[in-house]
PDB file of C-alpha atoms in Angstrom:
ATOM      1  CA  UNK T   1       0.000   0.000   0.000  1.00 42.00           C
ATOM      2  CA  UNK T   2       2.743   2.234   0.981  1.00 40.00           C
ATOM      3  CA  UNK T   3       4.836   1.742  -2.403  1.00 51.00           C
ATOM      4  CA  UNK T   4       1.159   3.237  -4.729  1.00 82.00           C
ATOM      5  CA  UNK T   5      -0.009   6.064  -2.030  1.00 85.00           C
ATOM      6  CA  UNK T   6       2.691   8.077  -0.046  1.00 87.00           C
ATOM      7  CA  UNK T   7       1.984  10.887   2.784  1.00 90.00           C
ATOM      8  CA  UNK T   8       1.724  14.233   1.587  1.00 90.00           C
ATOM      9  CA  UNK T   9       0.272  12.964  -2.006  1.00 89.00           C
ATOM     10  CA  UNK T  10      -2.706  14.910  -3.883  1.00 91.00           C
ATOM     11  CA  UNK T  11      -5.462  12.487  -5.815  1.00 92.00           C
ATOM     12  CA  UNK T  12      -9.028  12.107  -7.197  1.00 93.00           C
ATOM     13  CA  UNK T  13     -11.536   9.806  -5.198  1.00 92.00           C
ATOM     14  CA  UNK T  14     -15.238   9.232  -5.078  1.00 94.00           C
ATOM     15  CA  UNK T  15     -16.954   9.470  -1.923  1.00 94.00           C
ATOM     16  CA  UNK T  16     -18.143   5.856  -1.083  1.00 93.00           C
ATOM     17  CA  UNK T  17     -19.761   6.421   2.286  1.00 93.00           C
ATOM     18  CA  UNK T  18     -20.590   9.258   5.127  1.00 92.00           C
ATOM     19  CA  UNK T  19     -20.921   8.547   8.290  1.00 92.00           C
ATOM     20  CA  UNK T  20     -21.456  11.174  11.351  1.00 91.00           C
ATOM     21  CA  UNK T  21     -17.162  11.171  11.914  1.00 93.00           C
ATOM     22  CA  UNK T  22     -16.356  11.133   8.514  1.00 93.00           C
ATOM     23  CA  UNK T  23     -16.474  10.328   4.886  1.00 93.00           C
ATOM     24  CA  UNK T  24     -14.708   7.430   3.398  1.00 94.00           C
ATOM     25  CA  UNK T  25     -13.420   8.106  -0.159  1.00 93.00           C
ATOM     26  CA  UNK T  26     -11.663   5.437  -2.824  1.00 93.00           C
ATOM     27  CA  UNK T  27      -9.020   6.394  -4.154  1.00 91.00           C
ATOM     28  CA  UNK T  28      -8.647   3.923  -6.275  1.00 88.00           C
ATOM     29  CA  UNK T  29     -10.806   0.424  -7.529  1.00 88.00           C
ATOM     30  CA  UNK T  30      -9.073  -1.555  -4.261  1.00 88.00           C
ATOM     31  CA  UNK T  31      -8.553   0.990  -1.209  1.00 90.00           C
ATOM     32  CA  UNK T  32     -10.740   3.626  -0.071  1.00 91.00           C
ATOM     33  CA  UNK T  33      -9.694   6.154   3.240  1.00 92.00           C
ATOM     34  CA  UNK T  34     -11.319   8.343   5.877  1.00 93.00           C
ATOM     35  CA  UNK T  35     -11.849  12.081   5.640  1.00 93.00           C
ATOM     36  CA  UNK T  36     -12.304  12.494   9.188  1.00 93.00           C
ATOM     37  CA  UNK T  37     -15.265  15.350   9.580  1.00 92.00           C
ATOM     38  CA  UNK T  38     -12.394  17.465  10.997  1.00 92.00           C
ATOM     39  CA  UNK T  39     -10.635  17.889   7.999  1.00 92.00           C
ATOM     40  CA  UNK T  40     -13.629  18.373   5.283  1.00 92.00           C
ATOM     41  CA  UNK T  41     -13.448  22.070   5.085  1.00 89.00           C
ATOM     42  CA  UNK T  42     -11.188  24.946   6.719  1.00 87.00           C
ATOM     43  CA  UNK T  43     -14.703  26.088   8.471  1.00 86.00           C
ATOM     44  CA  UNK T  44     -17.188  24.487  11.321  1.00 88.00           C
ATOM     45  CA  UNK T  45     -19.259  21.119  10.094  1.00 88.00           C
ATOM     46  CA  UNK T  46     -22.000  20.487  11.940  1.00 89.00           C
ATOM     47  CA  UNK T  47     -23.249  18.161   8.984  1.00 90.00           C
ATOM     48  CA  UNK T  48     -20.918  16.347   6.715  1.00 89.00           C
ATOM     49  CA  UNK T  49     -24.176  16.158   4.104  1.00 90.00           C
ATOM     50  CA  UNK T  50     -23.823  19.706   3.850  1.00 90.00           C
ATOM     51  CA  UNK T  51     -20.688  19.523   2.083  1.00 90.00           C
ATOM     52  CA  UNK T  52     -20.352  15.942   0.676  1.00 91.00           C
ATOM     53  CA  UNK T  53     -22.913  13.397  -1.002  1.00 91.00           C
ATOM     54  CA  UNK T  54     -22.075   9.708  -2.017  1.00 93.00           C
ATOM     55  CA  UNK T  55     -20.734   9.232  -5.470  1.00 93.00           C
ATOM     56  CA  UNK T  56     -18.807  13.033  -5.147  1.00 91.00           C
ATOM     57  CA  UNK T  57     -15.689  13.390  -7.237  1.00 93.00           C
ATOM     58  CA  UNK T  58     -13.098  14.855  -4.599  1.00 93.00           C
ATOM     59  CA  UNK T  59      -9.252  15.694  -4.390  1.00 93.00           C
ATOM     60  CA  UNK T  60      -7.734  14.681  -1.399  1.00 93.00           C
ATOM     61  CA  UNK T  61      -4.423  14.487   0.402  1.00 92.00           C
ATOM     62  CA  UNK T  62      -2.945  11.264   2.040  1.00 92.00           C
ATOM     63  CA  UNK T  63      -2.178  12.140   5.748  1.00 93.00           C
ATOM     64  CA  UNK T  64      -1.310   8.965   6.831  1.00 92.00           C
ATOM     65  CA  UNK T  65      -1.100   5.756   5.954  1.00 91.00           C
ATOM     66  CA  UNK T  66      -0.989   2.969   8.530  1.00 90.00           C
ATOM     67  CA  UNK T  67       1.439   0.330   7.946  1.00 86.00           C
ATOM     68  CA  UNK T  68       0.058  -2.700  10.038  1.00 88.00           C
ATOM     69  CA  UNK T  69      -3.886  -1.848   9.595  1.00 87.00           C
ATOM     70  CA  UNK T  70      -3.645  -0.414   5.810  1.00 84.00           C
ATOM     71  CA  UNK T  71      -6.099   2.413   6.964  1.00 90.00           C
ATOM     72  CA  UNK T  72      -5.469   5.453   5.012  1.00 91.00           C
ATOM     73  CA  UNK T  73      -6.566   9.020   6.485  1.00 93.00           C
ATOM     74  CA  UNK T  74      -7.215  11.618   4.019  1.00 94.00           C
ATOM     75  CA  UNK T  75      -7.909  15.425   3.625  1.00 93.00           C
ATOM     76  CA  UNK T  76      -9.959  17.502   1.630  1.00 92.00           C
ATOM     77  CA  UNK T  77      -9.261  20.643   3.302  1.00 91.00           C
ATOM     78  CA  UNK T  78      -5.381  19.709   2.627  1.00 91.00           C
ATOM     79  CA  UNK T  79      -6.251  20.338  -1.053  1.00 90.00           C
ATOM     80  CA  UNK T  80      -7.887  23.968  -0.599  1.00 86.00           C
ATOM     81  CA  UNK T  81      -6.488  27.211   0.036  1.00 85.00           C
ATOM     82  CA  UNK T  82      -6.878  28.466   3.530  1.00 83.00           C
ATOM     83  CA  UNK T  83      -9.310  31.501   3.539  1.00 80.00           C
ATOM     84  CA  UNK T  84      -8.040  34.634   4.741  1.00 80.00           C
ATOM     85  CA  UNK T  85      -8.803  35.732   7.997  1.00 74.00           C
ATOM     86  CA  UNK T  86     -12.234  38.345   8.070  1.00 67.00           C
ATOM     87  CA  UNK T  87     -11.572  41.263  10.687  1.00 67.00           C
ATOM     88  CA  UNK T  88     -13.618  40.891  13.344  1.00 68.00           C
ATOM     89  CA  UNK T  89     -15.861  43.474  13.258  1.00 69.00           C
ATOM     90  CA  UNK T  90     -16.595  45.504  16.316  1.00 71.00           C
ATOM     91  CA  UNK T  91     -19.403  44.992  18.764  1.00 70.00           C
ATOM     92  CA  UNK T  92     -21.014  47.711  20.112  1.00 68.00           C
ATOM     93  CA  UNK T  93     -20.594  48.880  23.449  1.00 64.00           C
ATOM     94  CA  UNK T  94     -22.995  47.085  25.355  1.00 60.00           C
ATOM     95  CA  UNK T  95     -22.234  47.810  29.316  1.00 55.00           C
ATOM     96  CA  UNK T  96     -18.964  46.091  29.328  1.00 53.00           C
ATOM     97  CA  UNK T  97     -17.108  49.509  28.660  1.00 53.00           C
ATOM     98  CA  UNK T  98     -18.287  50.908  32.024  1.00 51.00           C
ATOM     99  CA  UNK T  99     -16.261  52.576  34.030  1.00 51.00           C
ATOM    100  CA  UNK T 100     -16.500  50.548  38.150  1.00 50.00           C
ATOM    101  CA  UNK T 101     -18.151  53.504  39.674  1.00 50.00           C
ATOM    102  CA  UNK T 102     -20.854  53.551  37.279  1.00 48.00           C
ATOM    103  CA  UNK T 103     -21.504  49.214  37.459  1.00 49.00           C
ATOM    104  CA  UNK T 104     -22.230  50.407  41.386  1.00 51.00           C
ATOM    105  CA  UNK T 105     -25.448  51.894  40.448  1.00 51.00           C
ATOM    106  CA  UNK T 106     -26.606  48.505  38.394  1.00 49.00           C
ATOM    107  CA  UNK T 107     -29.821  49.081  36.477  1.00 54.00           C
ATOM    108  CA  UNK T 108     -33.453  48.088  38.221  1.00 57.00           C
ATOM    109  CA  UNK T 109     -34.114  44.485  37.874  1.00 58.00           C
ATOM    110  CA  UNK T 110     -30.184  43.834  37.778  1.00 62.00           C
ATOM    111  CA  UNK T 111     -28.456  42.316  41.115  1.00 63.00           C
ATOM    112  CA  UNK T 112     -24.530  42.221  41.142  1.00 77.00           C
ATOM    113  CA  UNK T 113     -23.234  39.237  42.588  1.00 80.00           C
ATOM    114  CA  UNK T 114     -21.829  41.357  45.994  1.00 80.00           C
ATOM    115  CA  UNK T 115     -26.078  42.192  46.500  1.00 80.00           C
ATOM    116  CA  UNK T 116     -26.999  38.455  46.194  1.00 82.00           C
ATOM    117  CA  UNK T 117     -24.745  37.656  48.235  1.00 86.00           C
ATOM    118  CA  UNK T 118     -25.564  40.005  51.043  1.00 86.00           C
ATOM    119  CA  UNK T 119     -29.136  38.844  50.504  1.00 87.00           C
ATOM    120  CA  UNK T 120     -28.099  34.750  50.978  1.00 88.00           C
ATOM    121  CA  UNK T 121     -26.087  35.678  53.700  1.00 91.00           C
ATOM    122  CA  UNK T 122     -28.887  37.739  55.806  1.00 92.00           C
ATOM    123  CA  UNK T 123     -31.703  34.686  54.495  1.00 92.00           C
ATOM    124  CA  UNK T 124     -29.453  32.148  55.923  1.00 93.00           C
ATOM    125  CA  UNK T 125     -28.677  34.095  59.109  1.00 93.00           C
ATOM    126  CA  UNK T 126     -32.624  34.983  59.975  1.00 92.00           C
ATOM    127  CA  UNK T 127     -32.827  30.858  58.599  1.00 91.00           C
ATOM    128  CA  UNK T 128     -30.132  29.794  61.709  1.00 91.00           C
ATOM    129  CA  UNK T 129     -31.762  32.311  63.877  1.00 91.00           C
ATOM    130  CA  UNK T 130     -34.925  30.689  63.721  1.00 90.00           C
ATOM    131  CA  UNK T 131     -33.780  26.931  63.970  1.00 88.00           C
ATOM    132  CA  UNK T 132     -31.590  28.185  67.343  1.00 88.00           C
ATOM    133  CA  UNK T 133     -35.389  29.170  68.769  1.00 85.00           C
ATOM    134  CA  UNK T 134     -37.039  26.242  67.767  1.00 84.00           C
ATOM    135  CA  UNK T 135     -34.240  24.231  69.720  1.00 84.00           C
ATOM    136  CA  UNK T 136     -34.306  26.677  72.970  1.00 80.00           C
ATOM    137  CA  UNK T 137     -38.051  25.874  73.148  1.00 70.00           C
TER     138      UNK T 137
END
């Protein structure tokens, strides 16, 4: 197997089979390999049948090539240029620009963590107050 495919080799194959990890892809009319769903496309897939249906003409590149098993792992994403990186484009300022004296004065309906906490700690203390009654009685 080694002395046909070697790593780092670009060929046609035909998608033979998807499965949710993967597709596998012959690259020839007696082995076949894995795409593995990471290396599809340079982008997220959620859904390999997004990208990929059975009987597909793809290029791919051999990753690896296991000597003892024969499995062959492949790449489509190997083949394609990597798309340039977008700007991210700014968000606008939503509250997380605020200056610390200003998060003080929180908005109505809005409890920081520091009044919560005051309130758990003066509910637990009237909670242990009236437990300590109940076992004075």
């Amino acid at each position: 197997m080694a002395e046909q495919y070697n790593v780092g080799d670009i060929v046609e194959g035909k998608v033979t089979g998807i499965k949710p990890f993967g597709a596998f892809v012959a690259i020839d009319n007696q082995k076949q390999g894995l795409v593995h769903i990471s290396e599809i496309s340079h982008g997220y897939v959620k859904e390999i049948e997004e990208h990929l249906s059975v009987g597909d003409e793809v290029k791919v590149k051999v990753l690896n090539i296991e000597e003892d098993s024969g499995k062959i792992s492949l790449s489509i994403r190997a083949t394609q240029p990597k798309p340039e990186r977008q700007e991210k484009k700014p968000r606008p300022a939503s509250g997380g620009n605020k200056k610390p004296q200003q998060q003080a004065s929180s908005p109505q309906g809005f409890n920081t963590l520091e009044d919560k906490l005051k309130d758990w700690l003066k509910e637990s203390n009237d909670r242990q107050a009236q437990l300590n009654k109940r076992l004075k009685k």
